[in-house]
Amino acid sequence: MLARWQGEYPRVELRINLEATRQPIPALLAGALDLALTTDAPRHARLSRAPLFADELVLLVPAAHPLARRRHATAQDLSREHLLVYDAPREQLDVFTRVLWPAGVEPRRVSRVPLTEALVELVRGGAGVTPLASWVLPARRQGLATVRLTPDGIERRWSCRLHGRSAALGSAEALRRAAARARPGRGRDHPEAPAPRLTRSRATVPPGPRSV
């Protein structure tokens, strides 16, 4: 998605601010970011919003895992697992806020891992299971399987947040079009009103919506 956007605006410098990943809205308001991709940020009078796409949080498991043969996994299933998650507070992880906590369930063990690639390889090696956004799943899935979380699935809607009156940002509308063409994972596009056209971008890209 970002590659498509950069191809449309080759003269725009794209910098990803990893330090702002966990708190993108305060970083936007403080001027540390021009643009942020988020899933659940509240409305703010100083910020505009351009819808991008919806994706699904799924459970990545080893191909030989018993859950790989299931149509979906429940909170009770996760209570018996070593859960590998991103290195973020639990209140920022949808697997806790939308799956485990509503059921009053705690996994057998939880380990925090900072990188998507490391999460994938740990699962491939049989170390545990991990919830991942469908759009970041690896192309090579040898030794891996995905399982829906809960019978209805966990859908998140991504949007681009930016200063509503700024004239120094990259085009959020172009980013929305790139996201629509990319059609990540099982998500569906949500074409809505375009965001303001802008000219420069410093972006933050969370590893998972909110985080996953």
mmCIF file of N, CA, C and O in Angstrom, residues 95-150:
data_model
loop_
_atom_site.group_PDB
_atom_site.id
_atom_site.type_symbol
_atom_site.label_atom_id
_atom_site.label_comp_id
_atom_site.label_asym_id
_atom_site.label_seq_id
_atom_site.Cartn_x
_atom_site.Cartn_y
_atom_site.Cartn_z
ATOM 1 N N VAL A 95 -6.666 -8.689 21.025
ATOM 2 C CA VAL A 95 -6.895 -10.056 21.493
ATOM 3 C C VAL A 95 -7.284 -10.066 22.967
ATOM 4 O O VAL A 95 -8.059 -10.921 23.411
ATOM 5 N N PHE A 96 -6.788 -9.091 23.730
ATOM 6 C CA PHE A 96 -7.191 -8.979 25.131
ATOM 7 C C PHE A 96 -8.522 -8.247 25.265
ATOM 8 O O PHE A 96 -9.445 -8.726 25.931
ATOM 9 N N THR A 97 -8.631 -7.062 24.651
ATOM 10 C CA THR A 97 -9.803 -6.218 24.876
ATOM 11 C C THR A 97 -11.063 -6.762 24.220
ATOM 12 O O THR A 97 -12.173 -6.493 24.689
ATOM 13 N N ARG A 98 -10.924 -7.557 23.141
ATOM 14 C CA ARG A 98 -12.106 -8.005 22.407
ATOM 15 C C ARG A 98 -12.341 -9.514 22.466
ATOM 16 O O ARG A 98 -13.389 -9.980 22.031
ATOM 17 N N VAL A 99 -11.363 -10.265 22.962
ATOM 18 C CA VAL A 99 -11.518 -11.725 23.027
ATOM 19 C C VAL A 99 -11.376 -12.236 24.457
ATOM 20 O O VAL A 99 -12.305 -12.835 25.017
ATOM 21 N N LEU A 100 -10.229 -11.993 25.067
ATOM 22 C CA LEU A 100 -9.927 -12.602 26.365
ATOM 23 C C LEU A 100 -10.643 -11.922 27.525
ATOM 24 O O LEU A 100 -11.297 -12.579 28.344
ATOM 25 N N TRP A 101 -10.503 -10.615 27.653
ATOM 26 C CA TRP A 101 -11.079 -9.915 28.803
ATOM 27 C C TRP A 101 -12.598 -10.019 28.877
ATOM 28 O O TRP A 101 -13.145 -10.237 29.962
ATOM 29 N N PRO A 102 -13.332 -9.886 27.762
ATOM 30 C CA PRO A 102 -14.789 -10.055 27.876
ATOM 31 C C PRO A 102 -15.195 -11.431 28.396
ATOM 32 O O PRO A 102 -16.255 -11.574 29.010
ATOM 33 N N ALA A 103 -14.347 -12.449 28.150
ATOM 34 C CA ALA A 103 -14.645 -13.802 28.614
ATOM 35 C C ALA A 103 -14.042 -14.093 29.980
ATOM 36 O O ALA A 103 -14.252 -15.176 30.529
ATOM 37 N N GLY A 104 -13.284 -13.136 30.527
ATOM 38 C CA GLY A 104 -12.648 -13.357 31.819
ATOM 39 C C GLY A 104 -11.586 -14.438 31.789
ATOM 40 O O GLY A 104 -11.421 -15.194 32.752
ATOM 41 N N VAL A 105 -10.846 -14.508 30.693
ATOM 42 C CA VAL A 105 -9.886 -15.586 30.466
ATOM 43 C C VAL A 105 -8.466 -15.040 30.401
ATOM 44 O O VAL A 105 -8.232 -13.953 29.852
ATOM 45 N N GLU A 106 -7.521 -15.813 30.931
ATOM 46 C CA GLU A 106 -6.095 -15.487 30.853
ATOM 47 C C GLU A 106 -5.375 -16.637 30.148
ATOM 48 O O GLU A 106 -5.597 -17.806 30.462
ATOM 49 N N PRO A 107 -4.515 -16.347 29.161
ATOM 50 C CA PRO A 107 -3.757 -17.427 28.512
ATOM 51 C C PRO A 107 -2.839 -18.136 29.504
ATOM 52 O O PRO A 107 -2.458 -17.583 30.531
ATOM 53 N N ARG A 108 -2.461 -19.340 29.149
ATOM 54 C CA ARG A 108 -1.539 -20.104 29.986
ATOM 55 C C ARG A 108 -0.226 -19.353 30.174
ATOM 56 O O ARG A 108 0.354 -19.341 31.260
ATOM 57 N N ARG A 109 0.230 -18.716 29.117
ATOM 58 C CA ARG A 109 1.484 -17.951 29.156
ATOM 59 C C ARG A 109 1.425 -16.880 28.086
ATOM 60 O O ARG A 109 0.837 -17.086 27.024
ATOM 61 N N VAL A 110 2.003 -15.727 28.368
ATOM 62 C CA VAL A 110 2.040 -14.626 27.401
ATOM 63 C C VAL A 110 3.482 -14.154 27.253
ATOM 64 O O VAL A 110 4.166 -13.909 28.252
ATOM 65 N N SER A 111 3.937 -14.032 26.016
ATOM 66 C CA SER A 111 5.271 -13.487 25.741
ATOM 67 C C SER A 111 5.141 -12.329 24.774
ATOM 68 O O SER A 111 4.386 -12.404 23.793
ATOM 69 N N ARG A 112 5.866 -11.261 25.045
ATOM 70 C CA ARG A 112 5.831 -10.076 24.195
ATOM 71 C C ARG A 112 7.019 -10.104 23.234
ATOM 72 O O ARG A 112 8.151 -10.317 23.639
ATOM 73 N N VAL A 113 6.723 -9.857 21.961
ATOM 74 C CA VAL A 113 7.725 -9.937 20.892
ATOM 75 C C VAL A 113 7.614 -8.653 20.073
ATOM 76 O O VAL A 113 6.508 -8.274 19.664
ATOM 77 N N PRO A 114 8.720 -7.969 19.783
ATOM 78 C CA PRO A 114 8.625 -6.647 19.153
ATOM 79 C C PRO A 114 8.359 -6.652 17.657
ATOM 80 O O PRO A 114 7.868 -5.654 17.131
ATOM 81 N N LEU A 115 8.656 -7.740 16.934
ATOM 82 C CA LEU A 115 8.611 -7.695 15.473
ATOM 83 C C LEU A 115 7.670 -8.755 14.898
ATOM 84 O O LEU A 115 7.616 -9.887 15.385
ATOM 85 N N THR A 116 6.958 -8.388 13.831
ATOM 86 C CA THR A 116 6.065 -9.327 13.165
ATOM 87 C C THR A 116 6.825 -10.546 12.666
ATOM 88 O O THR A 116 6.365 -11.684 12.809
ATOM 89 N N GLU A 117 7.990 -10.325 12.046
ATOM 90 C CA GLU A 117 8.758 -11.440 11.499
ATOM 91 C C GLU A 117 9.131 -12.442 12.588
ATOM 92 O O GLU A 117 9.090 -13.656 12.366
ATOM 93 N N ALA A 118 9.475 -11.927 13.765
ATOM 94 C CA ALA A 118 9.828 -12.820 14.867
ATOM 95 C C ALA A 118 8.604 -13.595 15.351
ATOM 96 O O ALA A 118 8.695 -14.792 15.659
ATOM 97 N N LEU A 119 7.456 -12.939 15.422
ATOM 98 C CA LEU A 119 6.235 -13.633 15.810
ATOM 99 C C LEU A 119 5.944 -14.795 14.856
ATOM 100 O O LEU A 119 5.633 -15.915 15.286
ATOM 101 N N VAL A 120 6.049 -14.527 13.568
ATOM 102 C CA VAL A 120 5.748 -15.553 12.565
ATOM 103 C C VAL A 120 6.693 -16.742 12.704
ATOM 104 O O VAL A 120 6.262 -17.906 12.689
ATOM 105 N N GLU A 121 7.978 -16.469 12.845
ATOM 106 C CA GLU A 121 8.941 -17.564 12.911
ATOM 107 C C GLU A 121 8.831 -18.349 14.212
ATOM 108 O O GLU A 121 9.057 -19.565 14.231
ATOM 109 N N LEU A 122 8.466 -17.688 15.299
ATOM 110 C CA LEU A 122 8.249 -18.411 16.557
ATOM 111 C C LEU A 122 7.057 -19.355 16.429
ATOM 112 O O LEU A 122 7.094 -20.494 16.912
ATOM 113 N N VAL A 123 6.002 -18.898 15.781
ATOM 114 C CA VAL A 123 4.858 -19.776 15.562
ATOM 115 C C VAL A 123 5.244 -20.921 14.638
ATOM 116 O O VAL A 123 4.912 -22.089 14.884
ATOM 117 N N ARG A 124 5.971 -20.614 13.579
ATOM 118 C CA ARG A 124 6.389 -21.651 12.638
ATOM 119 C C ARG A 124 7.211 -22.727 13.351
ATOM 120 O O ARG A 124 7.140 -23.907 13.026
ATOM 121 N N GLY A 125 7.991 -22.291 14.351
ATOM 122 C CA GLY A 125 8.819 -23.234 15.097
ATOM 123 C C GLY A 125 8.080 -23.940 16.220
ATOM 124 O O GLY A 125 8.686 -24.751 16.938
ATOM 125 N N GLY A 126 6.795 -23.641 16.403
ATOM 126 C CA GLY A 126 6.014 -24.335 17.407
ATOM 127 C C GLY A 126 6.081 -23.737 18.799
ATOM 128 O O GLY A 126 5.652 -24.371 19.771
ATOM 129 N N ALA A 127 6.576 -22.500 18.930
ATOM 130 C CA ALA A 127 6.733 -21.899 20.256
ATOM 131 C C ALA A 127 5.408 -21.415 20.846
ATOM 132 O O ALA A 127 5.297 -21.252 22.056
ATOM 133 N N GLY A 128 4.422 -21.152 20.014
ATOM 134 C CA GLY A 128 3.153 -20.642 20.513
ATOM 135 C C GLY A 128 2.250 -20.246 19.364
ATOM 136 O O GLY A 128 2.471 -20.652 18.209
ATOM 137 N N VAL A 129 1.231 -19.467 19.673
ATOM 138 C CA VAL A 129 0.291 -18.959 18.667
ATOM 139 C C VAL A 129 0.252 -17.444 18.793
ATOM 140 O O VAL A 129 0.550 -16.885 19.852
ATOM 141 N N THR A 130 -0.127 -16.758 17.704
ATOM 142 C CA THR A 130 -0.145 -15.299 17.760
ATOM 143 C C THR A 130 -1.318 -14.734 16.967
ATOM 144 O O THR A 130 -1.651 -15.249 15.893
ATOM 145 N N PRO A 131 -1.965 -13.689 17.486
ATOM 146 C CA PRO A 131 -2.991 -12.988 16.704
ATOM 147 C C PRO A 131 -2.321 -11.969 15.787
ATOM 148 O O PRO A 131 -1.488 -11.183 16.228
ATOM 149 N N LEU A 132 -2.681 -11.988 14.514
ATOM 150 C CA LEU A 132 -2.100 -11.061 13.546
ATOM 151 C C LEU A 132 -3.185 -10.502 12.646
ATOM 152 O O LEU A 132 -4.168 -11.183 12.340
ATOM 153 N N ALA A 133 -2.975 -9.271 12.203
ATOM 154 C CA ALA A 133 -3.865 -8.679 11.208
ATOM 155 C C ALA A 133 -3.713 -9.445 9.897
ATOM 156 O O ALA A 133 -2.611 -9.824 9.503
ATOM 157 N N SER A 134 -4.819 -9.664 9.210
ATOM 158 C CA SER A 134 -4.772 -10.443 7.969
ATOM 159 C C SER A 134 -3.859 -9.813 6.926
ATOM 160 O O SER A 134 -3.259 -10.514 6.117
ATOM 161 N N TRP A 135 -3.716 -8.484 6.959
ATOM 162 C CA TRP A 135 -2.912 -7.822 5.930
ATOM 163 C C TRP A 135 -1.419 -7.919 6.180
ATOM 164 O O TRP A 135 -0.624 -7.535 5.310
ATOM 165 N N VAL A 136 -0.978 -8.438 7.320
ATOM 166 C CA VAL A 136 0.451 -8.595 7.554
ATOM 167 C C VAL A 136 0.868 -10.059 7.561
ATOM 168 O O VAL A 136 2.020 -10.376 7.847
ATOM 169 N N LEU A 137 -0.044 -10.967 7.224
ATOM 170 C CA LEU A 137 0.313 -12.380 7.186
ATOM 171 C C LEU A 137 1.375 -12.631 6.113
ATOM 172 O O LEU A 137 1.359 -12.007 5.052
ATOM 173 N N PRO A 138 2.304 -13.532 6.380
ATOM 174 C CA PRO A 138 3.386 -13.769 5.410
ATOM 175 C C PRO A 138 2.870 -14.437 4.144
ATOM 176 O O PRO A 138 1.906 -15.217 4.179
ATOM 177 N N ALA A 139 3.518 -14.127 3.024
ATOM 178 C CA ALA A 139 3.152 -14.774 1.765
ATOM 179 C C ALA A 139 3.504 -16.256 1.797
ATOM 180 O O ALA A 139 2.784 -17.090 1.250
ATOM 181 N N ARG A 140 4.623 -16.589 2.442
ATOM 182 C CA ARG A 140 5.036 -17.992 2.556
ATOM 183 C C ARG A 140 4.487 -18.562 3.855
ATOM 184 O O ARG A 140 4.915 -18.179 4.935
ATOM 185 N N ARG A 141 3.534 -19.471 3.743
ATOM 186 C CA ARG A 141 2.861 -19.983 4.930
ATOM 187 C C ARG A 141 3.148 -21.445 5.188
ATOM 188 O O ARG A 141 2.383 -22.134 5.856
ATOM 189 N N GLN A 142 4.248 -21.945 4.669
ATOM 190 C CA GLN A 142 4.618 -23.333 4.925
ATOM 191 C C GLN A 142 4.766 -23.553 6.429
ATOM 192 O O GLN A 142 5.458 -22.824 7.119
ATOM 193 N N GLY A 143 4.094 -24.562 6.947
ATOM 194 C CA GLY A 143 4.152 -24.854 8.367
ATOM 195 C C GLY A 143 3.240 -24.015 9.219
ATOM 196 O O GLY A 143 3.274 -24.100 10.445
ATOM 197 N N LEU A 144 2.377 -23.197 8.588
ATOM 198 C CA LEU A 144 1.497 -22.285 9.315
ATOM 199 C C LEU A 144 0.040 -22.476 8.890
ATOM 200 O O LEU A 144 -0.240 -22.956 7.790
ATOM 201 N N ALA A 145 -0.877 -22.065 9.768
ATOM 202 C CA ALA A 145 -2.295 -22.052 9.448
ATOM 203 C C ALA A 145 -2.934 -20.874 10.160
ATOM 204 O O ALA A 145 -2.423 -20.393 11.176
ATOM 205 N N THR A 146 -4.043 -20.388 9.632
ATOM 206 C CA THR A 146 -4.776 -19.293 10.273
ATOM 207 C C THR A 146 -6.152 -19.783 10.709
ATOM 208 O O THR A 146 -6.772 -20.618 10.035
ATOM 209 N N VAL A 147 -6.610 -19.252 11.827
ATOM 210 C CA VAL A 147 -7.907 -19.615 12.393
ATOM 211 C C VAL A 147 -8.634 -18.329 12.761
ATOM 212 O O VAL A 147 -8.029 -17.411 13.331
ATOM 213 N N ARG A 148 -9.913 -18.275 12.460
ATOM 214 C CA ARG A 148 -10.712 -17.106 12.848
ATOM 215 C C ARG A 148 -10.817 -17.032 14.369
ATOM 216 O O ARG A 148 -10.927 -18.051 15.047
ATOM 217 N N LEU A 149 -10.775 -15.831 14.904
ATOM 218 C CA LEU A 149 -10.961 -15.609 16.335
ATOM 219 C C LEU A 149 -12.431 -15.311 16.609
ATOM 220 O O LEU A 149 -12.983 -14.335 16.069
ATOM 221 N N THR A 150 -13.056 -16.133 17.421
ATOM 222 C CA THR A 150 -14.478 -16.086 17.761
ATOM 223 C C THR A 150 -15.308 -16.482 16.537
ATOM 224 O O THR A 150 -14.836 -16.364 15.393
#
